[in-house]
Structures are given as C-alpha cells and as structure tokens.
mmCIF file of N, CA and C in Angstrom:
data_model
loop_
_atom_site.group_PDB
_atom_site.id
_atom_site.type_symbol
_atom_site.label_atom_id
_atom_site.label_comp_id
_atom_site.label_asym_id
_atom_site.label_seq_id
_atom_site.Cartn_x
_atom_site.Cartn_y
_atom_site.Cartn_z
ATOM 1 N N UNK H 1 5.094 -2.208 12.005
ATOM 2 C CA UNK H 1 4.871 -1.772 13.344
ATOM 3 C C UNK H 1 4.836 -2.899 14.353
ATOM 4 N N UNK H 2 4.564 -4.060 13.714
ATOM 5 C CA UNK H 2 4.368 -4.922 14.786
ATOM 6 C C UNK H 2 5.524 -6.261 14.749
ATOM 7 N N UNK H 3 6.527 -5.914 13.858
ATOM 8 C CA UNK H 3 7.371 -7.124 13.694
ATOM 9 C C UNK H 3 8.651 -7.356 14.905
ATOM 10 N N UNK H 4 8.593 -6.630 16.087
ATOM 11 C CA UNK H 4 9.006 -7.772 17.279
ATOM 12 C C UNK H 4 8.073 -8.065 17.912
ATOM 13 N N UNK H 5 7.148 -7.943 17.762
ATOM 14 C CA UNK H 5 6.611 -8.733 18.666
ATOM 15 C C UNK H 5 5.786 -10.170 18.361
ATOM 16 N N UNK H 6 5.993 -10.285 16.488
ATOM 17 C CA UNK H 6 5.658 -11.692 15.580
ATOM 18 C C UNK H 6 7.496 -12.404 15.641
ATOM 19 N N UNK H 7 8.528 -11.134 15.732
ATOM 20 C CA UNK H 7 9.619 -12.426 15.806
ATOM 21 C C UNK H 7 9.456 -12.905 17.244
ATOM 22 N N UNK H 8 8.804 -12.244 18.684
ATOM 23 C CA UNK H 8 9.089 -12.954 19.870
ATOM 24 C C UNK H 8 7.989 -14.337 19.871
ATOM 25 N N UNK H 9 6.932 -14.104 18.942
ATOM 26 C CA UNK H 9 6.379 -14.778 18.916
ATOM 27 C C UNK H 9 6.422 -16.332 17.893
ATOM 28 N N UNK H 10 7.191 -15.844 16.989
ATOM 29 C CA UNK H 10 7.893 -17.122 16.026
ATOM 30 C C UNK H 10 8.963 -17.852 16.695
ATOM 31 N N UNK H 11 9.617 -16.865 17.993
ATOM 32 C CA UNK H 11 10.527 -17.754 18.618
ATOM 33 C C UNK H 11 10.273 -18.414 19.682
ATOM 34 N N UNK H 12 9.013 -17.867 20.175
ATOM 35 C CA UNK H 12 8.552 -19.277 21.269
ATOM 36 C C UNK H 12 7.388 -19.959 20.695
ATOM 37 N N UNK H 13 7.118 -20.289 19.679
ATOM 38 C CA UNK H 13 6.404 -21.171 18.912
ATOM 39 C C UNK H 13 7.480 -22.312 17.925
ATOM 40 N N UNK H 14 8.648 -21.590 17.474
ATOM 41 C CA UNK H 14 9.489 -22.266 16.741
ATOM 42 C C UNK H 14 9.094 -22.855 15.691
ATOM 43 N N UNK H 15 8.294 -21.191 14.945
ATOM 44 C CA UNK H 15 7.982 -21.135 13.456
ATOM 45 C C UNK H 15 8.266 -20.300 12.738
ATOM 46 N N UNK H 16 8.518 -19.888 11.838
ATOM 47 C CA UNK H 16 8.083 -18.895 10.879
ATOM 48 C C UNK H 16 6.660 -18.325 10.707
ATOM 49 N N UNK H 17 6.280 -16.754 10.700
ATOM 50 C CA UNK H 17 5.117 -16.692 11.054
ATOM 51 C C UNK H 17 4.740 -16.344 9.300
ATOM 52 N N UNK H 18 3.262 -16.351 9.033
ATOM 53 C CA UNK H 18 2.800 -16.346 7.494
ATOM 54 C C UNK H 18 2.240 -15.072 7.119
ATOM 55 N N UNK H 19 2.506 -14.039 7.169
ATOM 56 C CA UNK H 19 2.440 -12.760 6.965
ATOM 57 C C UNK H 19 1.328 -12.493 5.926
ATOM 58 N N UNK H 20 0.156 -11.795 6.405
ATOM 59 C CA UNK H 20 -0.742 -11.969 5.075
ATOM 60 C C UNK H 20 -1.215 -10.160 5.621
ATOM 61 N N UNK H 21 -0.762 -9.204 6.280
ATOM 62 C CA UNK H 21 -1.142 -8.062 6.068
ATOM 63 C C UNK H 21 -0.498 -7.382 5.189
ATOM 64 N N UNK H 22 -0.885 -5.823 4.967
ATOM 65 C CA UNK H 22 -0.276 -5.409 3.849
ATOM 66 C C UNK H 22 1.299 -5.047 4.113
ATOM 67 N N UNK H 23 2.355 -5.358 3.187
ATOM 68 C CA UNK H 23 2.100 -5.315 1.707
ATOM 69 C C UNK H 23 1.625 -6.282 0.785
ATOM 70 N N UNK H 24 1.505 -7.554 1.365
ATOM 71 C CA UNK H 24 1.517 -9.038 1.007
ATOM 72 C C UNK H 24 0.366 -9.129 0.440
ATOM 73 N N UNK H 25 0.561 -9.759 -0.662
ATOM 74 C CA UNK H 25 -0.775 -9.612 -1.536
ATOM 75 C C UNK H 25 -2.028 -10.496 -1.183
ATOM 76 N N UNK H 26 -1.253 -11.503 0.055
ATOM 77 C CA UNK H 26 -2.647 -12.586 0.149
ATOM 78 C C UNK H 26 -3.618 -11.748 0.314
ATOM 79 N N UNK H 27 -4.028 -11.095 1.504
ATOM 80 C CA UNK H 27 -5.302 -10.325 1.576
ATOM 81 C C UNK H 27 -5.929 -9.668 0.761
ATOM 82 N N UNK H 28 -5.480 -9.373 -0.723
ATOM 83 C CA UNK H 28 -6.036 -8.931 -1.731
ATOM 84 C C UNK H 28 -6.545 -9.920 -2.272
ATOM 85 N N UNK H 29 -5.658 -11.031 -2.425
ATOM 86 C CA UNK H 29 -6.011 -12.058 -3.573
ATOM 87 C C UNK H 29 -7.541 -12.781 -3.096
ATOM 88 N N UNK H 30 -7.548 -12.617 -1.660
ATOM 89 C CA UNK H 30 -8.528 -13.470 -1.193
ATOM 90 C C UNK H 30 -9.860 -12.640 -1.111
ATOM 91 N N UNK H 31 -9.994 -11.008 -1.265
ATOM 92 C CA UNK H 31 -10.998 -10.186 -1.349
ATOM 93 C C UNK H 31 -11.266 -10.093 -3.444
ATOM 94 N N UNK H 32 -10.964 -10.569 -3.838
ATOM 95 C CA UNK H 32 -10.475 -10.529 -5.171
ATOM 96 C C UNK H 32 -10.928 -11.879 -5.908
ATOM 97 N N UNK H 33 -10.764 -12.897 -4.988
ATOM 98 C CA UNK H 33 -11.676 -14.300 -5.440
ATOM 99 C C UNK H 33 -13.300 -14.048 -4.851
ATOM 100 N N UNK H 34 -13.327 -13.258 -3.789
ATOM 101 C CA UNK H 34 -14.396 -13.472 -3.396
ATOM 102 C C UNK H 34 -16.084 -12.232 -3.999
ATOM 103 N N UNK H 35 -14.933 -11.204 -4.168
ATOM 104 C CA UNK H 35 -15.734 -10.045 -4.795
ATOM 105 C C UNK H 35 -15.640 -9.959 -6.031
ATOM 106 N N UNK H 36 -14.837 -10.524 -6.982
ATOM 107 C CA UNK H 36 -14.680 -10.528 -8.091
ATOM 108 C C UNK H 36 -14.315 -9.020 -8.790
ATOM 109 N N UNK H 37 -13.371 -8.713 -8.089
ATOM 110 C CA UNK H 37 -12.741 -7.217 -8.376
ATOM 111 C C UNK H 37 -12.082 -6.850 -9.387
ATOM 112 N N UNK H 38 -12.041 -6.274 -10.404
ATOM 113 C CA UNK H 38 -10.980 -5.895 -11.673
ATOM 114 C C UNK H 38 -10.168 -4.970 -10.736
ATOM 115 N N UNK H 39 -8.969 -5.433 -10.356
ATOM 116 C CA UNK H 39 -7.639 -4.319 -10.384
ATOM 117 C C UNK H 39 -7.795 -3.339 -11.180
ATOM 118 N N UNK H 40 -7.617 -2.995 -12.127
ATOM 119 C CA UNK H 40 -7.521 -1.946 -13.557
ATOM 120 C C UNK H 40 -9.055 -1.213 -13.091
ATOM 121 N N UNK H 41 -10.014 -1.142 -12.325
ATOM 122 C CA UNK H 41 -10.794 -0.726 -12.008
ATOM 123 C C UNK H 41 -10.887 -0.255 -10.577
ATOM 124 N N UNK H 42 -9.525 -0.611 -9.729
ATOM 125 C CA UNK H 42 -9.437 -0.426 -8.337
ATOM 126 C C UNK H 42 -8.436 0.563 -8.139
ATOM 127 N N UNK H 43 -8.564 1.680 -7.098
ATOM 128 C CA UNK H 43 -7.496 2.050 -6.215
ATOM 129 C C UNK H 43 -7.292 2.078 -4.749
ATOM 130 N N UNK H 44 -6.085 1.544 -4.487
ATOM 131 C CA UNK H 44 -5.444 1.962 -3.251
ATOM 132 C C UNK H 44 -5.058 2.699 -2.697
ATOM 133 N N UNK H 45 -5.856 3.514 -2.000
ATOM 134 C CA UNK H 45 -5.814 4.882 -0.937
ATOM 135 C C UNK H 45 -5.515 4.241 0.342
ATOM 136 N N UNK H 46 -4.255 5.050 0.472
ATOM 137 C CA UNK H 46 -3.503 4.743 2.057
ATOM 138 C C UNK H 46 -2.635 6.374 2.195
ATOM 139 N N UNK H 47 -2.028 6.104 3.547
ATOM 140 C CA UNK H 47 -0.954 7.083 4.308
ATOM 141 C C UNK H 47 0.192 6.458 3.947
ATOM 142 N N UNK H 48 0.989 5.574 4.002
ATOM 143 C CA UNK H 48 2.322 5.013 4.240
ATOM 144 C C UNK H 48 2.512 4.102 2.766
ATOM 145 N N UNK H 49 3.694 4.584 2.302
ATOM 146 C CA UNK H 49 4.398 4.014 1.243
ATOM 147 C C UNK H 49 4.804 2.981 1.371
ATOM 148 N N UNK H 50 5.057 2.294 2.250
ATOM 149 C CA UNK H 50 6.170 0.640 2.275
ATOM 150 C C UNK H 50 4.980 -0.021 3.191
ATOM 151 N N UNK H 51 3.837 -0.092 3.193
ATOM 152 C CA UNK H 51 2.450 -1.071 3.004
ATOM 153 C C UNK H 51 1.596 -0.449 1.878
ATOM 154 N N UNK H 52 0.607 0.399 2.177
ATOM 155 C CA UNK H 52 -0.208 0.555 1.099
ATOM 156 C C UNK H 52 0.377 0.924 -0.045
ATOM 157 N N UNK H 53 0.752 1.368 -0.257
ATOM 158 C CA UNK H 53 0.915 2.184 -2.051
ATOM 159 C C UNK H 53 2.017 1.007 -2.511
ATOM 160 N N UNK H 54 2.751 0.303 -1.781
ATOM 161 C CA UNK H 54 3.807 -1.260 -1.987
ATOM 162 C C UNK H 54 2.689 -1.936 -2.460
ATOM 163 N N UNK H 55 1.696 -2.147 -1.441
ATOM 164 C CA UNK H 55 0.833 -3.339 -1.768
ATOM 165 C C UNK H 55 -0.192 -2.910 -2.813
ATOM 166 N N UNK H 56 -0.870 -1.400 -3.496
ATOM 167 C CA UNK H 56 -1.346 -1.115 -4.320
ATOM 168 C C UNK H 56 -0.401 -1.213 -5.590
ATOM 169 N N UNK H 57 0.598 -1.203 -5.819
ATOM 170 C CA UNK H 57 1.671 -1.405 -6.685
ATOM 171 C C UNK H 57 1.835 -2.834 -6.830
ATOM 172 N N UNK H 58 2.112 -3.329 -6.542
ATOM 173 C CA UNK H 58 2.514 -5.030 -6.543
ATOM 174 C C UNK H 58 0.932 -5.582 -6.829
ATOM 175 N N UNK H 59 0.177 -5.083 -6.642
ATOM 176 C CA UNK H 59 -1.595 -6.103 -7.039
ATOM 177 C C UNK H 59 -1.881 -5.338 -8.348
ATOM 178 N N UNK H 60 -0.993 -4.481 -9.099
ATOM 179 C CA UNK H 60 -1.593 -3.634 -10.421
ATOM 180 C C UNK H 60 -2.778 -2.506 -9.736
ATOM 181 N N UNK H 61 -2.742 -2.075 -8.690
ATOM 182 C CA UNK H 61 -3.462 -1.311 -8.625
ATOM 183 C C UNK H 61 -3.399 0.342 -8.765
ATOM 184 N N UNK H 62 -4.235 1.434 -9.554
ATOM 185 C CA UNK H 62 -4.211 2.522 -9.115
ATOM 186 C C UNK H 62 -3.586 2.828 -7.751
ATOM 187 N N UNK H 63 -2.696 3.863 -7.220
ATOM 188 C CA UNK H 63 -2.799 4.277 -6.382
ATOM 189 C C UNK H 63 -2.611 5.646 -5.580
ATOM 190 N N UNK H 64 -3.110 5.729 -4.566
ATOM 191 C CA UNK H 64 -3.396 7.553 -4.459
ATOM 192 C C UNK H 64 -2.827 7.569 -2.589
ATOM 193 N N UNK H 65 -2.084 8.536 -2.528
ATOM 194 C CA UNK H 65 -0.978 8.752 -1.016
ATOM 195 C C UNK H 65 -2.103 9.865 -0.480
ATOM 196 N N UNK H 66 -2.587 9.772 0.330
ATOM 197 C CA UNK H 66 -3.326 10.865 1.315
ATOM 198 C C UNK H 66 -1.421 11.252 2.245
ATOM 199 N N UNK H 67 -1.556 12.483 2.127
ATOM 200 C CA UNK H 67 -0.148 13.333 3.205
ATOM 201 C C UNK H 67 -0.818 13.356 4.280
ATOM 202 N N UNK H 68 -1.304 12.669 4.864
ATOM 203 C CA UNK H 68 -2.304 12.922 6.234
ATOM 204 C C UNK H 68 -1.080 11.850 7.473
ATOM 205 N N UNK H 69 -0.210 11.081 7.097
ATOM 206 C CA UNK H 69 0.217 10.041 7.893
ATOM 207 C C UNK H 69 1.404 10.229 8.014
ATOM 208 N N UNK H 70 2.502 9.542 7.845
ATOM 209 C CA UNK H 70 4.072 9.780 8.246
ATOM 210 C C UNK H 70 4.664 10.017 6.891
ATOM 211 N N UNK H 71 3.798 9.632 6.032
ATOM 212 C CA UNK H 71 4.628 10.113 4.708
ATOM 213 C C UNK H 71 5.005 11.796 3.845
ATOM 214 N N UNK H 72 6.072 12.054 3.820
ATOM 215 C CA UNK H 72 5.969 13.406 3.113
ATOM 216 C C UNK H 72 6.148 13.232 1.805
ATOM 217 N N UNK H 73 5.463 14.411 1.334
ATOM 218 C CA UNK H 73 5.955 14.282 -0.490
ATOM 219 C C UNK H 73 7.047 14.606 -0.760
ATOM 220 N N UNK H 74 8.138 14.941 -0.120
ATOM 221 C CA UNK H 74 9.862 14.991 -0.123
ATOM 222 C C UNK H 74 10.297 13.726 -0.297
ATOM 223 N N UNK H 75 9.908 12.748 0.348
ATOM 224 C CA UNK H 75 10.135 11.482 0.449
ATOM 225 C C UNK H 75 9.330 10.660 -0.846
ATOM 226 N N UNK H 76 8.174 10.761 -0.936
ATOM 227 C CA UNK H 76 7.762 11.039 -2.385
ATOM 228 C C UNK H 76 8.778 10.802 -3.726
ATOM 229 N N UNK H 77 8.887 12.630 -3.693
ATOM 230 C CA UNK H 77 9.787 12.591 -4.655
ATOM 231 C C UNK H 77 11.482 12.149 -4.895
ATOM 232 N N UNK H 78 11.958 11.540 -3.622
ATOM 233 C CA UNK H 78 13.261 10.992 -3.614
ATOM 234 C C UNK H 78 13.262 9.796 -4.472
ATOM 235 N N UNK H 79 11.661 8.723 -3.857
ATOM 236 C CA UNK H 79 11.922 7.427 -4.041
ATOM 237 C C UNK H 79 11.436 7.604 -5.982
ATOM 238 N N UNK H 80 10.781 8.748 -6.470
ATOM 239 C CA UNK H 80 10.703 9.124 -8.003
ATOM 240 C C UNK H 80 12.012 8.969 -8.694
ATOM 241 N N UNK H 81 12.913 9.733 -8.075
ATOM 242 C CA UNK H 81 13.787 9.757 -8.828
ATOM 243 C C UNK H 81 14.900 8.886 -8.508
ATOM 244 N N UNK H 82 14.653 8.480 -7.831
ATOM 245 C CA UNK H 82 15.806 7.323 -7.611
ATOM 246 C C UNK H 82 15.999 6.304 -8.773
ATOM 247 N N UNK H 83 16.992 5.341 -8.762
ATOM 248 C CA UNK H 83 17.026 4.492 -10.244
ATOM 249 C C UNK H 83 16.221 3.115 -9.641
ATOM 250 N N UNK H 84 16.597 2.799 -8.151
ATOM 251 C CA UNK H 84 16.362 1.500 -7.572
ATOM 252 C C UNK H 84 14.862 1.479 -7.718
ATOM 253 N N UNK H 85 14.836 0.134 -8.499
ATOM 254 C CA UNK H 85 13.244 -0.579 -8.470
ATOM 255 C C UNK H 85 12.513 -0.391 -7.361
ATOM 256 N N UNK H 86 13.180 -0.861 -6.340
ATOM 257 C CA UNK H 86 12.463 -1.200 -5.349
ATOM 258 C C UNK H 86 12.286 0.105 -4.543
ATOM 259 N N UNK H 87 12.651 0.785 -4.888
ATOM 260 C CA UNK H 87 11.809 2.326 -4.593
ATOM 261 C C UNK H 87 11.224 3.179 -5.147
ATOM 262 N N UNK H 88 11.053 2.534 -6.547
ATOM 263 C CA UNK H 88 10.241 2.531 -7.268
ATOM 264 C C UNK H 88 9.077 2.648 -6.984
ATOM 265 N N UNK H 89 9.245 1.039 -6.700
ATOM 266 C CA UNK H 89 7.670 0.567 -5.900
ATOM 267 C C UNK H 89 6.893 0.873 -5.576
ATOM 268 N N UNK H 90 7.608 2.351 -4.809
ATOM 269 C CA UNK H 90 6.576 3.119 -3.003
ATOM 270 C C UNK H 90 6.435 4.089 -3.857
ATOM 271 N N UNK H 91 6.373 4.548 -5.317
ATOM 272 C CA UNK H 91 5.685 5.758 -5.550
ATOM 273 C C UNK H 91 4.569 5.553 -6.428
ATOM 274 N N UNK H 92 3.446 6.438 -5.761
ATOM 275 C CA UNK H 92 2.053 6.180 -5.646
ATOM 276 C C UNK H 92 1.664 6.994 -7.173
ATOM 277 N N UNK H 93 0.937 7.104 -7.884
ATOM 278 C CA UNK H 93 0.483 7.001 -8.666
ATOM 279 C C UNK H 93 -0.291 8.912 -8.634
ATOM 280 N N UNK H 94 -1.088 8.671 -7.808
ATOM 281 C CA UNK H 94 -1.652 10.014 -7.230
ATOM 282 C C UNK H 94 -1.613 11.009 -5.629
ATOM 283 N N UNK H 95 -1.393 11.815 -5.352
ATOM 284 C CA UNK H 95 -1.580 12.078 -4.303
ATOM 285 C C UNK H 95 -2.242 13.269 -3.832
ATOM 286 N N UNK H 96 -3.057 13.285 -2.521
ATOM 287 C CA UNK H 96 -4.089 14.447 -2.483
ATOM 288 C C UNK H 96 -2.998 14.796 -0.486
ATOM 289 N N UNK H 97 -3.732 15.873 -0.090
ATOM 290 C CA UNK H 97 -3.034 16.069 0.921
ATOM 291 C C UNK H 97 -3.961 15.711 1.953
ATOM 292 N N UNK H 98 -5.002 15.677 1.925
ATOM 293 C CA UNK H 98 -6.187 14.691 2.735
ATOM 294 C C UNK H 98 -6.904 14.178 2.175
ATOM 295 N N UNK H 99 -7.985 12.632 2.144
ATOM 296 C CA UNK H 99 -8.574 12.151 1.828
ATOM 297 C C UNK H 99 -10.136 13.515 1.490
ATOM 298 N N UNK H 100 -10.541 13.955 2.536
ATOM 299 C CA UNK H 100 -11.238 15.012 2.402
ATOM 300 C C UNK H 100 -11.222 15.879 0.846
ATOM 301 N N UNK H 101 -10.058 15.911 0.173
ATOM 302 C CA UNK H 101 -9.852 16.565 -0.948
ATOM 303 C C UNK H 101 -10.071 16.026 -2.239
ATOM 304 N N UNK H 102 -11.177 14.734 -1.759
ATOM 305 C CA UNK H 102 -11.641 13.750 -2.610
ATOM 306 C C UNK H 102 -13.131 13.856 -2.897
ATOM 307 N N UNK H 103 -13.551 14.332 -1.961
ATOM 308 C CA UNK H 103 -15.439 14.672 -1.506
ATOM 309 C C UNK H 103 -15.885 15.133 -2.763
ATOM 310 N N UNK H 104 -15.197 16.761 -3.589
ATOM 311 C CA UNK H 104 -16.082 17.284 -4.385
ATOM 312 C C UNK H 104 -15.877 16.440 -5.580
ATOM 313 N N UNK H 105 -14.721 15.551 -5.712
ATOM 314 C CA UNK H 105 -15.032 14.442 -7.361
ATOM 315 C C UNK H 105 -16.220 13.919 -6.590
ATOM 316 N N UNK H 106 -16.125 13.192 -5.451
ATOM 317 C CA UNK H 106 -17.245 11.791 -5.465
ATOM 318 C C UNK H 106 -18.371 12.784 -5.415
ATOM 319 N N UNK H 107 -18.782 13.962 -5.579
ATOM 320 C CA UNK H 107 -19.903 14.108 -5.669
ATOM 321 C C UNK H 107 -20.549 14.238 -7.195
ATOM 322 N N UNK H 108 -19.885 14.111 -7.850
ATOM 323 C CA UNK H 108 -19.879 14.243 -9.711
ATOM 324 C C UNK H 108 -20.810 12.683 -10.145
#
C-alpha cells in the first residue's frame, strides 16, 4: 500500500529503502529474539494473503485468513491449486469468515 511513496522517497534520498514490514521476516525475527517464541506454537491471523499469511508462511508459522478484508476464498482456492510455489505461499493454513468466529474456541 505504501510502495510509491518509499520509491519517491528512496529517490530523493538516493537509497534503497530496508523494508522490515510484513511480509519480511525481520519484524518477526526481532519479536522472536526478544519473547522467545516457538513458531510451531504460533499463528498468524491476518486479512490479506501477499503480507500476512506470506509472512506467516515464510516464519513456519500456523496460519488462519479472517474473509473480513480484500481477500476472497475464490482467490483462496485458485492460489491452492495452482502448481506455482510462489502461490503457494499465500495459502493460509486455516480460515474463519470473521475473527469473531474464534470467541467460542477461546472460551474452552
């Protein structure tokens, strides 16, 4: 969402900028040294496939698609059956159609 306005900004700085939101795993790695988190014990609950459920995929993490955001489960199931890895990637592990549809487990 925000990548012209980091390239207008890499071009009047005359850098490359260091990308550490998601999908990029720094921001995990660095909540992960500091909390001492088991992956294999974590999931990644997000809306959007090509950050969260990318970046829950790429850190070994569980992950679960709330349909609440721009993602449909049509789209879902394309990037399932597709052969390409890398759309692979963006399919999430679990999915509920709102986070809300999570309440009566966490009350167990």
């Amino acid at each position: 969402g925000t990548g012209c306005l980091v390239k207008a900004v890499e071009t009047a700085a005359q850098r490359e900028a260091f990308i550490i939101g998601k999908p990029n795993r720094y921001m995990f790695d660095c909540v992960v040294s500091e909390f001492n988190i088991d992956p294999a014990r974590t999931i990644m609950v997000g809306d959007r496939l090509d950050t969260d459920i990318l970046m829950g995929n790429s850190c070994g993490l569980t992950t679960l698609l709330t349909l609440t955001g721009v993602t449909t489960l049509d789209e879902v199931k394309g990037h399932q059956e597709s052969d390409c890895p890398a759309r692979q990637s963006l399919v999430p592990d679990y999915y509920v159609d709102s986070i809300a549809d999570l309440l009566p487990a966490l009350g167990d």
